[in-house]
mmCIF file with all atom_site columns, C-alpha atoms in Angstrom:
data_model
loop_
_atom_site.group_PDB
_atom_site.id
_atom_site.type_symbol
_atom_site.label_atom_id
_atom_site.label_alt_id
_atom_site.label_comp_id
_atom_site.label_asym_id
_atom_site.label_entity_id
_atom_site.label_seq_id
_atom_site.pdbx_PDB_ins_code
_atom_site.Cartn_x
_atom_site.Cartn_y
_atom_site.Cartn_z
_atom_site.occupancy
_atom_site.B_iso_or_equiv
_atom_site.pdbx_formal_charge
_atom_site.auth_seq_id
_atom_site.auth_comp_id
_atom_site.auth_asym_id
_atom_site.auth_atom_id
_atom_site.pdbx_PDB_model_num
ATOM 1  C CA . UNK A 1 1  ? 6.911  12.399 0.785  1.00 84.00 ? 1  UNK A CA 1
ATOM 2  C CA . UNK A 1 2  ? 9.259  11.359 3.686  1.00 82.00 ? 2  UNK A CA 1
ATOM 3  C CA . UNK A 1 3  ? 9.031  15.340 4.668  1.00 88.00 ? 3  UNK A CA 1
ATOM 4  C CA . UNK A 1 4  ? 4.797  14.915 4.961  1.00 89.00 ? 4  UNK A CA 1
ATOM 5  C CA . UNK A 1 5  ? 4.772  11.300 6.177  1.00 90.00 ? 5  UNK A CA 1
ATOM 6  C CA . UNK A 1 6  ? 7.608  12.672 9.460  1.00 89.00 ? 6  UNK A CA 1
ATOM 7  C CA . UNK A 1 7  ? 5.378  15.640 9.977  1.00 87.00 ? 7  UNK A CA 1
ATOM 8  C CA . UNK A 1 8  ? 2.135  13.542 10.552 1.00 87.00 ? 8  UNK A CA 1
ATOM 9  C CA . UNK A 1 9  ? 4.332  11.709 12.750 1.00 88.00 ? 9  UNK A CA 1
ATOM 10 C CA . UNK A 1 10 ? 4.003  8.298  10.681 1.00 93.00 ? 10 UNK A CA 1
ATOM 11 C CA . UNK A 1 11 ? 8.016  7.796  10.913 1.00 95.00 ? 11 UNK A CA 1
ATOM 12 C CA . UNK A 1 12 ? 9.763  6.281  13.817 1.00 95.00 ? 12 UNK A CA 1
ATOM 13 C CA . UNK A 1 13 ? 13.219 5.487  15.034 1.00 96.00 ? 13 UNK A CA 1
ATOM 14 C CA . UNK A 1 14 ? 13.673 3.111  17.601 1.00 96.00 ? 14 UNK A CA 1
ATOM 15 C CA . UNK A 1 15 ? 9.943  3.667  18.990 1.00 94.00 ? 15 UNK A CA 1
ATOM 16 C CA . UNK A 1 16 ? 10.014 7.164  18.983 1.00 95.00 ? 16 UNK A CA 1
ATOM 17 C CA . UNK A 1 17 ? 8.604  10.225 16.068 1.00 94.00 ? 17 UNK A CA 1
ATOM 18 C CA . UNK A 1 18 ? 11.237 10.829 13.534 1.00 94.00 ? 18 UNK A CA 1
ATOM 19 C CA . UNK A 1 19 ? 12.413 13.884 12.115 1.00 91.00 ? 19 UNK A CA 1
ATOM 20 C CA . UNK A 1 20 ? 13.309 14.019 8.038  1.00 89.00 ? 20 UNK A CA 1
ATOM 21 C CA . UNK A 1 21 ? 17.178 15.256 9.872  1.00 91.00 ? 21 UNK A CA 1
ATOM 22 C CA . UNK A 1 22 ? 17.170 12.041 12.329 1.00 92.00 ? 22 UNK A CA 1
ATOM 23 C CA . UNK A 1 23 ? 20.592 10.514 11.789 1.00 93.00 ? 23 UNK A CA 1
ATOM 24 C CA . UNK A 1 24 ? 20.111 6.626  11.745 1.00 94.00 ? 24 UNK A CA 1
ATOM 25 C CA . UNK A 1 25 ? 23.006 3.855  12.639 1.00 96.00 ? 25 UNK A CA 1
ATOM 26 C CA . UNK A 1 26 ? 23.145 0.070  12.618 1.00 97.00 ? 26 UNK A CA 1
ATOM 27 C CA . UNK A 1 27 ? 20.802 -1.362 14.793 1.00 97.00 ? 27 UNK A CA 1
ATOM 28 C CA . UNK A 1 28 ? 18.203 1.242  14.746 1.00 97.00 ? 28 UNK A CA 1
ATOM 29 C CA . UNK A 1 29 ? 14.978 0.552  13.805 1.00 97.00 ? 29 UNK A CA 1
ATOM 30 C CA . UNK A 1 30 ? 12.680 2.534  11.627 1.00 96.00 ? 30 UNK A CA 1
ATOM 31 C CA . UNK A 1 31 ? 8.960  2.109  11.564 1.00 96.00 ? 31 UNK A CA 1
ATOM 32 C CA . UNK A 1 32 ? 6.814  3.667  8.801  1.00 94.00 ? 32 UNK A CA 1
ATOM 33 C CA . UNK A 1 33 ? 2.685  3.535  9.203  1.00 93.00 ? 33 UNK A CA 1
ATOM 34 C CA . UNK A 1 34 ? 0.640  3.045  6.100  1.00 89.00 ? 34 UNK A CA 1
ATOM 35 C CA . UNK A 1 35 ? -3.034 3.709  7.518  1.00 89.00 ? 35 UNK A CA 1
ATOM 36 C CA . UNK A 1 36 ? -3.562 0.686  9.546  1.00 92.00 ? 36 UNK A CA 1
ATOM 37 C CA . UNK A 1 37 ? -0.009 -1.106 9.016  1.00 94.00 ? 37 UNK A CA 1
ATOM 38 C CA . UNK A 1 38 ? 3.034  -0.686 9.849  1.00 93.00 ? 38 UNK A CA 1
ATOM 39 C CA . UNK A 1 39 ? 6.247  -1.413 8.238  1.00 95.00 ? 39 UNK A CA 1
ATOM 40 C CA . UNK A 1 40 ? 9.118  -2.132 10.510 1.00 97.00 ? 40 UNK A CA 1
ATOM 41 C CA . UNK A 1 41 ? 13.126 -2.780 9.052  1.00 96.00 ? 41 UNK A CA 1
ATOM 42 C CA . UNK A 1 42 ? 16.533 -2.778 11.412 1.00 97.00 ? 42 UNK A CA 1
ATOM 43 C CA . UNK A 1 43 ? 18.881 -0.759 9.424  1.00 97.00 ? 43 UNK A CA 1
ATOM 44 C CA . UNK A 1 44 ? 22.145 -3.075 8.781  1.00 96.00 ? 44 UNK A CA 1
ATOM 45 C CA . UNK A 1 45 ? 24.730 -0.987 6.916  1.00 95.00 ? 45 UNK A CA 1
ATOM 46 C CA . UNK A 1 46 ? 24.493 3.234  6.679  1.00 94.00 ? 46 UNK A CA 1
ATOM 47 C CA . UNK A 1 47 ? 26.572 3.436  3.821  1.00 92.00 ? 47 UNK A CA 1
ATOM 48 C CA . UNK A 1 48 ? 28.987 7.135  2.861  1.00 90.00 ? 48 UNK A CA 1
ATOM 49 C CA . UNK A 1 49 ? 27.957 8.415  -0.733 1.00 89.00 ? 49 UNK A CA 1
ATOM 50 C CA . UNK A 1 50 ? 25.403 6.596  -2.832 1.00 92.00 ? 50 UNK A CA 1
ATOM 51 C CA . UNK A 1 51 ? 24.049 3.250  -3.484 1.00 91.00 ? 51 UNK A CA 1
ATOM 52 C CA . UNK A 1 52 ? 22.712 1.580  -6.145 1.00 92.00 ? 52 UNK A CA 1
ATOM 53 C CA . UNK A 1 53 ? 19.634 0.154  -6.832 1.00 92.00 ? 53 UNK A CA 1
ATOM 54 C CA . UNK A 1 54 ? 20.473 -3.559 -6.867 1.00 92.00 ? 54 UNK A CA 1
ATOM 55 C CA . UNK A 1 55 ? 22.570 -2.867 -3.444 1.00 91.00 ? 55 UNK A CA 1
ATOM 56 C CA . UNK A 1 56 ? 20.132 -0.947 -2.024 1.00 92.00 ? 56 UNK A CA 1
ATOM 57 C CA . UNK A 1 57 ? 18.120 -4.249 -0.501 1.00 92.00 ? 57 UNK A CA 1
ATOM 58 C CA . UNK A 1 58 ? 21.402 -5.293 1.856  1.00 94.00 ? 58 UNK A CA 1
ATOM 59 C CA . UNK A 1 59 ? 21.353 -2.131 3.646  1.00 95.00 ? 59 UNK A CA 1
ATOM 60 C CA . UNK A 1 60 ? 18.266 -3.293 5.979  1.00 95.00 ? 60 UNK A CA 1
ATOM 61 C CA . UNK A 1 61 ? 16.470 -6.498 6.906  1.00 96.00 ? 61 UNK A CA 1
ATOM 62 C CA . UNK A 1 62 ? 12.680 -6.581 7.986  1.00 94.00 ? 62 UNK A CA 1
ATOM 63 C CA . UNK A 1 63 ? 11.816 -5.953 11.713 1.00 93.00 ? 63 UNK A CA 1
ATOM 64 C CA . UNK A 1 64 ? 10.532 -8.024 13.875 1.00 78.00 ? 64 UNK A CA 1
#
């Protein structure tokens, strides 16, 4: 789904089309449209190997 949804350039970083490769960093901000909406979060933490569920929700905070 990311793959399609970057394609039909409904992913951004920082303002600008995302690639499914784009490497993100504290600070940047992703936006992802959902027909007429648009979901915005600031990414916080980009953490090395996996994450669990329950940790998963510190990793980003909602955009303003």
């Amino acid at each position: 789904m990311a793959q399609e949804a970057c394609d039909l350039s409904r992913v951004t970083v920082n303002g600008k089309p995302a690639k499914p490769s784009k490497e993100v960093k504290p600070g940047d901000v992703i936006g992802v449209r959902f027909g007429d909406k648009e979901a915005r979060f600031k990414v916080l933490i980009v953490p090395e190997g996996n994450v669990g569920k329950a940790d998963a929700d510190s990793l980003y905070e909602a955009a303003e």
